[in-house]
Coordinates of C-alpha atoms and ligand atoms in Angstrom, one line a residue:
X135 CA -178.2 137.4 -27.9
X136 CA -175.3 139.4 -26.4
X137 CA -176.0 142.4 -24.3
X138 CA -175.7 145.8 -25.9
X139 CA -172.8 148.1 -24.7
X140 CA -173.8 150.2 -21.7
X141 CA -171.4 152.8 -20.3
X142 CA -171.6 155.1 -17.3
X143 CA -171.8 158.7 -18.4
X144 CA -170.7 161.2 -15.6
X145 CA -172.5 164.0 -17.4
X146 CA -175.8 162.3 -17.1
X147 CA -174.7 160.5 -13.9
X148 CA -176.3 157.4 -15.3
X149 CA -175.6 154.2 -17.2
X150 CA -176.6 154.8 -20.9
X151 CA -176.7 152.6 -23.9
X152 CA -173.7 153.4 -26.2
X153 CA -174.0 154.0 -29.9
X154 CA -171.6 156.0 -32.1
X155 CA -172.7 159.4 -33.3
X156 CA -171.5 158.7 -36.8
X157 CA -171.2 155.0 -37.5
X158 CA -169.2 155.6 -40.7
X159 CA -166.5 157.7 -39.0
X160 CA -166.2 155.3 -36.1
X161 CA -166.0 156.3 -32.4
X162 CA -164.3 159.6 -31.6
X163 CA -162.4 159.2 -28.3
X164 CA -160.4 161.9 -26.5
X165 CA -158.3 161.1 -23.4
X166 CA -156.4 163.7 -21.4
X167 CA -152.8 162.7 -21.6
X168 CA -149.8 163.2 -19.3
X169 CA -148.2 166.5 -18.0
X170 CA -144.6 165.8 -18.9
X171 CA -142.7 167.6 -16.2
X172 CA -141.8 164.3 -14.5
X173 CA -142.3 160.6 -14.8
X174 CA -145.9 159.3 -14.7
X175 CA -146.7 157.3 -11.6
X176 CA -148.6 154.1 -11.5
X177 CA -151.8 156.0 -10.5
X178 CA -151.7 157.8 -13.8
X179 CA -151.3 154.5 -15.6
X180 CA -154.4 153.1 -13.9
X181 CA -156.3 155.7 -15.8
X182 CA -154.5 155.1 -19.1
X183 CA -155.1 151.4 -18.6
X184 CA -158.8 152.0 -18.1
X185 CA -158.9 154.0 -21.3
X186 CA -157.0 151.3 -23.2
X187 CA -159.5 148.7 -22.1
X188 CA -162.4 151.0 -23.1
X189 CA -160.9 151.3 -26.6
X190 CA -160.5 147.5 -26.9
X191 CA -164.1 147.0 -25.7
X192 CA -165.3 149.4 -28.3
X193 CA -163.5 147.4 -30.9
X194 CA -164.9 144.1 -29.5
X195 CA -168.3 145.6 -30.3
X196 CA -167.2 146.1 -33.9
X197 CA -166.5 149.9 -33.8
X198 CA -163.4 151.5 -35.3
X199 CA -161.9 154.0 -32.8
X200 CA -160.2 157.3 -33.6
X201 CA -158.3 158.0 -30.4
X202 CA -156.8 161.4 -29.7
X203 CA -154.5 162.0 -26.7
X204 CA -152.8 165.2 -25.8
X205 CA -149.4 165.8 -24.2
X206 CA -149.5 168.7 -21.8
X207 CA -146.2 170.4 -22.2
X208 CA -147.1 173.9 -21.2
X209 CA -149.6 175.8 -19.0
X210 CA -150.5 173.3 -16.3
X211 CA -149.9 175.3 -13.1
X212 CA -149.0 173.8 -9.7
X213 CA -152.4 174.8 -8.5
X214 CA -155.6 174.1 -10.4
X215 CA -156.8 177.5 -9.3
X216 CA -154.6 179.3 -11.9
X217 CA -152.0 180.1 -9.3
X218 CA -148.5 179.0 -8.8
X219 CA -145.8 178.2 -11.3
X220 CA -146.0 176.4 -14.6
X221 CA -145.1 172.7 -13.8
X222 CA -142.8 172.6 -16.8
X223 CA -140.7 175.6 -15.7
X224 CA -140.6 174.1 -12.2
X225 CA -139.5 170.7 -13.5
X226 CA -136.8 172.5 -15.6
X227 CA -135.4 174.1 -12.4
X228 CA -135.5 170.8 -10.5
X229 CA -133.6 168.9 -13.2
X230 CA -131.3 171.6 -14.5
X231 CA -132.6 170.9 -18.0
X232 CA -134.6 173.2 -20.2
X233 CA -138.4 173.0 -20.2
X234 CA -138.2 171.8 -23.8
X235 CA -135.7 169.1 -22.9
X236 CA -137.8 167.7 -20.0
X237 CA -140.9 167.7 -22.2
X238 CA -139.0 165.5 -24.7
X239 CA -137.5 163.3 -22.0
X240 CA -140.7 162.6 -20.1
X241 CA -142.7 162.1 -23.2
X242 CA -140.3 159.4 -24.2
X243 CA -140.4 157.7 -20.8
X244 CA -144.2 157.9 -20.8
X245 CA -144.4 156.2 -24.2
X246 CA -141.9 153.5 -23.1
X247 CA -144.0 152.8 -20.0
X248 CA -147.2 152.7 -22.1
X249 CA -145.5 150.0 -24.3
X250 CA -144.4 148.0 -21.2
X251 CA -148.0 147.9 -20.0
X252 CA -149.2 146.9 -23.5
X253 CA -151.3 150.1 -23.9
X254 CA -151.9 150.8 -27.5
X255 CA -150.7 154.0 -29.1
X256 CA -153.4 156.6 -29.8
X257 CA -154.3 157.4 -33.4
X258 CA -153.2 161.0 -32.8
X259 CA -150.8 162.2 -30.1
X260 CA -150.7 165.9 -30.0
X261 CA -148.6 168.4 -28.0
X262 CA -150.1 171.6 -26.6
X263 CA -147.0 173.6 -27.7
X264 CA -147.6 172.4 -31.3
X265 CA -151.1 174.0 -31.3
X266 CA -150.6 177.5 -30.0
X267 CA -152.3 179.2 -33.1
X268 CA -155.4 176.9 -32.6
X269 CA -155.6 177.9 -28.9
X270 CA -155.2 181.6 -29.7
X271 CA -158.0 181.4 -32.4
X272 CA -160.3 179.7 -29.8
X273 CA -159.7 182.4 -27.2
X274 CA -160.2 185.1 -29.8
X275 CA -163.6 183.6 -30.6
X276 CA -164.5 183.5 -27.0
X277 CA -163.5 187.1 -26.7
X278 CA -165.7 188.1 -29.7
X279 CA -168.6 186.3 -28.1
X280 CA -168.1 188.2 -24.8
X281 CA -167.0 185.4 -22.6
X282 CA -163.6 186.8 -21.5
X283 CA -162.2 189.6 -19.4
X284 CA -158.7 190.9 -18.8
X285 CA -156.8 191.1 -15.5
X286 CA -153.2 192.2 -14.9
X287 CA -152.0 188.6 -15.3
X288 CA -154.1 187.2 -18.1
X289 CA -157.3 186.7 -20.1
X290 CA -159.9 184.9 -18.0
X291 CA -163.1 183.0 -18.8
X292 CA -166.2 184.6 -17.2
X293 CA -168.2 181.7 -15.8
X294 CA -171.1 183.9 -14.7
X295 CA -172.1 184.1 -18.4
X296 CA -173.1 180.4 -18.3
X297 CA -176.2 179.4 -16.3
X298 CA -175.2 175.7 -16.4
X299 CA -171.5 176.2 -15.7
X300 CA -170.3 173.3 -13.5
X301 CA -173.1 170.9 -14.5
X302 CA -170.7 167.9 -15.0
X303 CA -169.5 168.2 -11.4
X304 CA -172.9 169.3 -10.1
X305 CA -171.0 172.4 -8.6
X306 CA -172.9 174.4 -6.1
X307 CA -171.9 177.8 -7.5
X308 CA -173.9 179.9 -5.1
X309 CA -172.4 178.0 -2.2
X310 CA -168.9 178.4 -3.7
X311 CA -169.3 182.1 -4.1
X312 CA -170.7 182.7 -0.6
X313 CA -168.3 180.3 1.1
X314 CA -165.1 181.3 -0.6
X315 CA -162.3 182.3 1.6
X316 CA -159.6 181.9 -1.0
X317 CA -158.1 185.1 -2.4
X318 CA -159.5 185.2 -5.9
X319 CA -157.3 188.1 -6.8
X320 CA -158.7 190.0 -9.7
X321 CA -160.9 187.2 -10.8
X322 CA -164.6 188.1 -10.7
X323 CA -165.8 184.6 -9.6
X324 CA -163.8 181.9 -7.9
X325 CA -164.7 179.5 -10.7
X326 CA -163.3 181.8 -13.5
X327 CA -160.2 180.4 -15.1
X328 CA -157.2 181.6 -17.2
X329 CA -157.3 181.2 -20.9
X330 CA -154.0 183.1 -21.5
X331 CA -151.5 184.0 -18.9
X332 CA -149.0 186.9 -19.5
X333 CA -145.3 186.5 -19.0
X334 CA -144.5 188.9 -16.1
X335 CA -142.6 192.1 -16.8
X336 CA -138.9 191.4 -16.6
X337 CA -139.4 187.7 -16.7
X338 CA -138.1 185.6 -19.6
X339 CA -140.0 182.4 -19.7
X340 CA -138.6 179.4 -21.6
X341 CA -142.0 178.8 -23.2
X342 CA -143.8 181.9 -24.3
X343 CA -145.5 183.1 -27.5
X344 CA -146.9 186.4 -28.9
X345 CA -150.7 186.8 -28.9
X346 CA -153.2 189.5 -29.6
X347 CA -153.3 190.1 -25.8
X348 CA -149.5 190.1 -25.0
X349 CA -146.7 187.6 -24.7
X350 CA -147.5 184.7 -22.6
X351 CA -148.8 181.1 -22.6
X352 CA -152.1 179.3 -22.8
X353 CA -154.0 178.1 -19.8
X354 CA -154.2 174.3 -19.3
X355 CA -157.9 173.8 -20.2
X356 CA -157.9 175.5 -23.5
X357 CA -155.4 173.0 -25.1
X358 CA -157.9 170.2 -24.7
X359 CA -160.9 172.0 -26.1
X360 CA -158.8 173.3 -29.1
X361 CA -157.1 170.0 -29.9
X362 CA -160.2 167.9 -29.4
X363 CA -162.1 170.2 -31.8
X364 CA -159.3 170.1 -34.3
X365 CA -159.0 166.3 -34.5
X366 CA -162.5 165.1 -33.5
X367 CA -164.9 168.1 -34.0
X368 CA -166.8 169.9 -31.3
X369 CA -169.3 167.1 -30.7
X370 CA -167.8 163.6 -30.5
X371 CA -168.4 160.3 -28.7
X372 CA -166.4 159.9 -25.5
X373 CA -164.1 162.0 -23.4
X374 CA -162.1 160.4 -20.6
X375 CA -159.7 161.3 -17.8
X376 CA -159.1 160.7 -14.1
X377 CA -161.8 161.5 -11.6
X378 CA -159.8 164.6 -10.4
X379 CA -160.6 166.2 -13.8
X380 CA -164.3 166.3 -13.1
X381 CA -164.6 169.6 -11.0
X382 CA -162.1 171.7 -12.7
X383 CA -160.4 170.6 -16.0
X384 CA -163.3 168.9 -17.7
X385 CA -165.8 171.4 -16.3
X386 CA -163.8 174.1 -17.9
X387 CA -163.3 172.3 -21.2
X388 CA -167.1 172.0 -21.4
X389 CA -167.5 175.7 -20.5
X390 CA -165.2 176.8 -23.3
X391 CA -166.7 174.5 -26.0
X392 CA -170.2 175.3 -24.9
X393 CA -169.4 179.0 -25.2
X394 CA -167.9 178.6 -28.7
X395 CA -169.9 175.9 -30.3
X396 CA -173.0 175.3 -28.1
X397 CA -172.2 171.6 -27.3
X398 CA -170.9 170.0 -24.2
X399 CA -168.0 168.5 -26.3
X400 CA -168.6 164.8 -25.8
X401 CA -171.7 162.6 -25.7
X402 CA -170.2 160.5 -22.9
X403 CA -167.9 161.7 -20.1
X404 CA -166.1 158.8 -18.4
X405 CA -163.6 158.9 -15.5
X406 CA -161.2 156.4 -14.1
X407 CA -161.1 156.4 -10.3
X408 CA -158.0 156.8 -8.4
X409 CA -155.2 154.4 -7.4
X410 CA -154.4 155.2 -3.8
X411 CA -151.2 154.5 -2.0
X412 CA -151.9 153.5 1.6
X413 CA -155.4 155.0 1.2
X414 CA -154.1 158.4 0.3
X415 CA -154.0 160.1 -3.1
X416 CA -150.9 159.1 -5.1
X417 CA -149.4 162.3 -6.3
X418 CA -146.1 163.4 -7.9
X419 CA -146.0 166.5 -5.9
X420 CA -145.8 164.4 -2.7
X421 CA -142.2 163.5 -3.5
X422 CA -141.6 159.8 -3.7
X423 CA -143.9 158.0 -6.0
X424 CA -144.1 154.6 -7.7
X425 CA -143.3 154.3 -11.4
X426 CA -143.4 151.3 -13.7
X427 CA -139.6 151.2 -13.4
X428 CA -140.0 150.9 -9.6
X429 CA -142.1 147.8 -10.1
X430 CA -139.5 146.3 -12.5
X431 CA -136.7 147.0 -10.1
X432 CA -138.5 145.0 -7.5
X433 CA -138.8 142.0 -9.9
X434 CA -142.4 142.4 -11.1
X435 CA -143.5 142.2 -14.7
X436 CA -145.3 145.5 -15.7
X437 CA -148.1 143.3 -17.1
X438 CA -148.8 142.2 -13.5
X439 CA -149.8 145.8 -12.8
X440 CA -152.1 145.6 -15.8
X441 CA -153.6 142.4 -14.4
X442 CA -154.0 144.1 -11.0
X443 CA -156.0 146.9 -12.6
X444 CA -158.2 144.4 -14.4
X445 CA -159.2 142.9 -11.1
X446 CA -161.0 146.1 -9.9
X447 CA -163.8 148.1 -11.6
X448 CA -162.7 151.4 -13.0
X449 CA -165.3 153.3 -11.1
X450 CA -164.0 152.2 -7.7
X451 CA -160.8 153.5 -6.1
X452 CA -158.1 150.9 -5.7
X453 CA -155.7 150.8 -2.8
X454 CA -152.2 149.8 -4.1
X455 CA -150.3 147.3 -2.0
X456 CA -147.4 145.0 -2.8
X457 CA -149.4 142.1 -1.5
X458 CA -152.1 142.8 -4.1
X459 CA -149.4 143.1 -6.8
X460 CA -147.9 139.8 -5.6
X461 CA -151.3 138.1 -6.0
X462 CA -151.7 139.7 -9.5
X463 CA -148.2 138.5 -10.5
X464 CA -149.1 135.0 -9.4
X465 CA -152.5 135.1 -11.2
X466 CA -150.8 136.3 -14.4
X467 CA -148.0 133.7 -14.2
X468 CA -150.6 130.9 -13.8
X469 CA -152.8 132.2 -16.6
X470 CA -149.8 132.4 -19.0
X471 CA -148.5 129.0 -18.0
X472 CA -151.9 127.4 -18.3
X473 CA -152.4 129.0 -21.8
X474 CA -149.0 128.0 -22.9
X475 CA -149.5 124.4 -21.8
X476 CA -152.7 124.1 -23.9
X477 CA -151.6 121.8 -26.8
X478 CA -152.8 122.4 -30.3
X479 CA -152.3 124.9 -33.0
X480 CA -154.0 128.2 -33.5
X481 CA -156.8 127.2 -35.8
X482 CA -159.4 126.2 -33.2
X483 CA -162.7 128.0 -33.1
X484 CA -163.6 130.0 -29.9
X485 CA -166.5 128.9 -27.8
X486 CA -169.5 131.0 -28.8
X487 CA -171.3 130.7 -25.5
X488 CA -168.2 131.9 -23.5
X489 CA -167.6 134.7 -26.0
X490 CA -171.1 135.9 -25.3
X491 CA -170.7 135.7 -21.6
X492 CA -167.4 137.5 -21.7
X493 CA -168.9 140.2 -24.0
X494 CA -171.8 140.6 -21.6
X495 CA -169.5 141.5 -18.8
X496 CA -167.5 143.9 -20.9
X497 CA -170.7 145.5 -22.1
X498 CA -171.9 145.9 -18.5
X499 CA -170.0 149.2 -18.1
X500 CA -166.6 147.4 -18.5
X501 CA -167.0 144.8 -15.8
X502 CA -163.4 143.5 -16.2
X503 CA -163.2 141.7 -12.8
X504 CA -166.1 139.5 -13.9
X505 CA -164.8 139.2 -17.5
X506 CA -161.5 137.9 -16.0
X507 CA -163.4 135.3 -14.0
X508 CA -165.0 134.1 -17.3
X509 CA -161.5 133.9 -18.8
X510 CA -160.4 131.6 -15.9
X511 CA -163.4 129.5 -16.4
X512 CA -162.7 129.2 -20.1
X513 CA -159.1 128.2 -19.4
X514 CA -160.0 125.5 -16.9
X515 CA -163.3 124.5 -18.6
X516 CA -164.1 121.2 -20.2
X517 CA -164.0 122.0 -23.9
X518 CA -161.2 120.8 -26.3
X519 CA -157.8 122.4 -25.8
X520 CA -157.9 124.1 -29.3
X521 CA -161.2 125.7 -28.4
X522 CA -160.0 126.9 -25.1
X523 CA -156.9 128.3 -26.8
X524 CA -158.9 130.1 -29.4
X525 CA -161.3 131.5 -26.8
X526 CA -158.6 132.8 -24.6
X527 CA -156.7 134.3 -27.5
X528 CA -159.9 136.2 -28.5
X529 CA -160.4 137.4 -24.8
X530 CA -156.8 138.6 -24.7
X531 CA -157.6 141.1 -27.5
X532 CA -159.3 143.0 -24.7
X533 CA -157.3 141.9 -21.6
X534 CA -154.0 142.7 -23.3
X535 CA -152.0 140.3 -21.2
X536 CA -150.0 139.1 -24.2
X537 CA -151.0 135.4 -23.7
X538 CA -150.2 134.3 -27.3
X539 CA -146.8 135.9 -27.4
X540 CA -145.6 134.9 -24.0
X541 CA -142.9 132.3 -23.8
X542 CA -141.5 130.8 -20.6
X543 CA -138.0 132.0 -19.8
X544 CA -135.6 129.2 -20.5
X545 CA -133.0 129.1 -17.7
X546 CA -130.2 126.7 -17.2
X547 CA -131.3 124.5 -14.4
X548 CA -128.5 122.4 -12.9
X549 CA -129.0 118.7 -13.1
X550 CA -129.2 118.2 -9.3
X551 CA -132.0 120.8 -9.1
X552 CA -133.9 119.2 -12.0
X553 CA -133.7 115.8 -10.3
X554 CA -134.9 117.1 -7.0
X555 CA -137.8 118.9 -8.7
X556 CA -138.7 115.7 -10.6
X557 CA -138.6 113.7 -7.4
X558 CA -140.8 116.3 -5.7
X559 CA -143.3 116.2 -8.5
X560 CA -143.4 112.4 -8.3
X561 CA -143.9 112.6 -4.5
X562 CA -146.8 115.0 -5.0
X563 CA -148.4 112.7 -7.5
X564 CA -148.0 109.9 -5.1
X565 CA -149.6 112.1 -2.4
X566 CA -146.5 111.7 -0.2
X567 CA -146.6 115.3 1.0
X568 CA -144.0 114.9 3.8
X569 CA -141.5 113.8 1.1
X570 CA -142.6 116.6 -1.2
X571 CA -142.1 119.2 1.6
X572 CA -138.6 117.8 2.4
X573 CA -137.6 118.1 -1.3
X574 CA -139.1 121.6 -1.5
X575 CA -136.8 122.6 1.4
X576 CA -133.8 120.9 -0.2
X577 CA -134.5 123.0 -3.3
X578 CA -134.9 126.1 -1.3
X579 CA -131.5 125.5 0.3
X580 CA -130.0 125.5 -3.1
X581 CA -131.8 128.8 -3.9
X582 CA -134.6 127.5 -6.0
X583 CA -138.3 127.8 -5.7
X584 CA -140.9 125.4 -7.2
X585 CA -144.3 126.8 -8.3
X586 CA -147.1 124.3 -8.8
X587 CA -149.6 125.3 -11.5
X588 CA -152.4 123.6 -13.3
X589 CA -150.1 123.0 -16.2
X590 CA -147.2 121.4 -14.2
X591 CA -144.5 123.0 -12.2
X592 CA -142.1 125.9 -12.8
X593 CA -138.7 126.5 -11.3
X594 CA -137.6 130.0 -10.2
X595 CA -134.2 131.0 -9.0
X596 CA -134.4 133.2 -5.9
X597 CA -132.9 136.6 -6.6
Ligands
AMP293 P1 -151.4 164.4 -15.2 O1 -150.0 163.9 -15.7 O2 -151.3 164.9 -13.8 O3 -151.9 165.4 -16.2 O4 -152.3 163.1 -15.2 C1 -152.5 162.2 -16.2 C2 -153.8 161.4 -16.0 O5 -153.7 160.6 -14.7 C3 -155.0 162.2 -15.8 O6 -156.1 161.6 -16.5 C4 -155.3 162.2 -14.3 O7 -156.7 162.4 -14.0 C5 -154.9 160.8 -13.9 N1 -154.5 160.6 -12.5 C6 -153.7 161.4 -11.7 N2 -153.5 160.9 -10.5 C7 -154.1 159.6 -10.5 C8 -154.3 158.5 -9.6 N3 -153.7 158.6 -8.4 N4 -155.0 157.5 -10.0 C9 -155.5 157.4 -11.2 N5 -155.4 158.3 -12.1 C10 -154.7 159.5 -11.8
ZN294 ZN1 -157.6 167.6 -20.9

């Protein structure tokens, strides 16, 4: 009997059995998308990969998934405390393009990188700037219910009206208030946040709209409450994002929806933990950052980064190093070659016992490192090749490594190189390792590297 699906819910701070709220409608999933003022870095993609795997695990369990992701193309300020500039306007200045142009450009590069990592498209991809009326209607409702106040620079949410404000992050509000040294300006509480910001007098913003309160633009949090409600309702199954969203962004999404609809928006709140660079937070604002393209430039397959992410649990931080990526690339190559080398057609039946074991690991709060170990076992195991092939193909619906579509690159190998490689393979089979080493060196002198895998050898030309 396979284990039922259990997921870690950060709202309850506990592992909880998962079941959809409405079985007929399928699982409603909302994931916070990119802020498109620059490229996304590989840290962002660790979170998007975790969400992609979650979606695939839900489907493994037989659920249809309705996945909504937003594109933040306005309102995300350089400081989460409602100060600083809009990241889009800043990005426009940096690049010399308009805010609208960079939104389009970085949405396109984001989608191309998603494809390169084999991350599935969401069912609905929605832009904040396409949903200004919905956000204004939401704020107007909050105003009617008495949750807002006005300052000289915007309309703010009054968090003192909610006794359980900050529950998701277990915020110590009294401590925050007493200990605050930051200048909260005209805000009544340090935790209050902007719903609508006014364009300043004499300022012509590239992105601004009329509203009942004055010309300006929506705050960052309101877009997610408004779009989630529009496409999934105000009480749906799972809401995800990176761990940085717990204390501010998701806390404020919950505050808004609780004030308007009386729910905490989603039944499960799940967060992907950070990818670190040299044990420090990877951030775009820190200048240099690694993108999917940076990995490709260095000769890696983007799917090797996917494989690397699968080797660590989503609820632990992962320190990125190129040594770890090398190991992931080697693991991926071996898995692909071993799968490819399995003879037989595609009409074998998967191994039922291994399917259950793999599913048990997935259902144990997405334990992908252990599920990957089961995949290796299945690949090397003793069952018939057609069974192993079918089992791995089924696993790959969740792993997303593209095993069935991968083809070895056919390169023209010069005859002398091929002969040396054949002689070396023969020496290895005869356990003449001194001769095998000599031939490896001869190949290296010609610029070729030989890789020994379970399915035979591969030849790689050094770049
Ligand atoms: P942003 O483009 O900043 O709105 O972020 C997009 C997604 O990436 C959000 O879910 C963030 O929480 C997440 N994120 C940001 N930095 C990292 C990181 N270093 N590691 C993992 N996820 C991150
Ligand atoms: Zn969001």
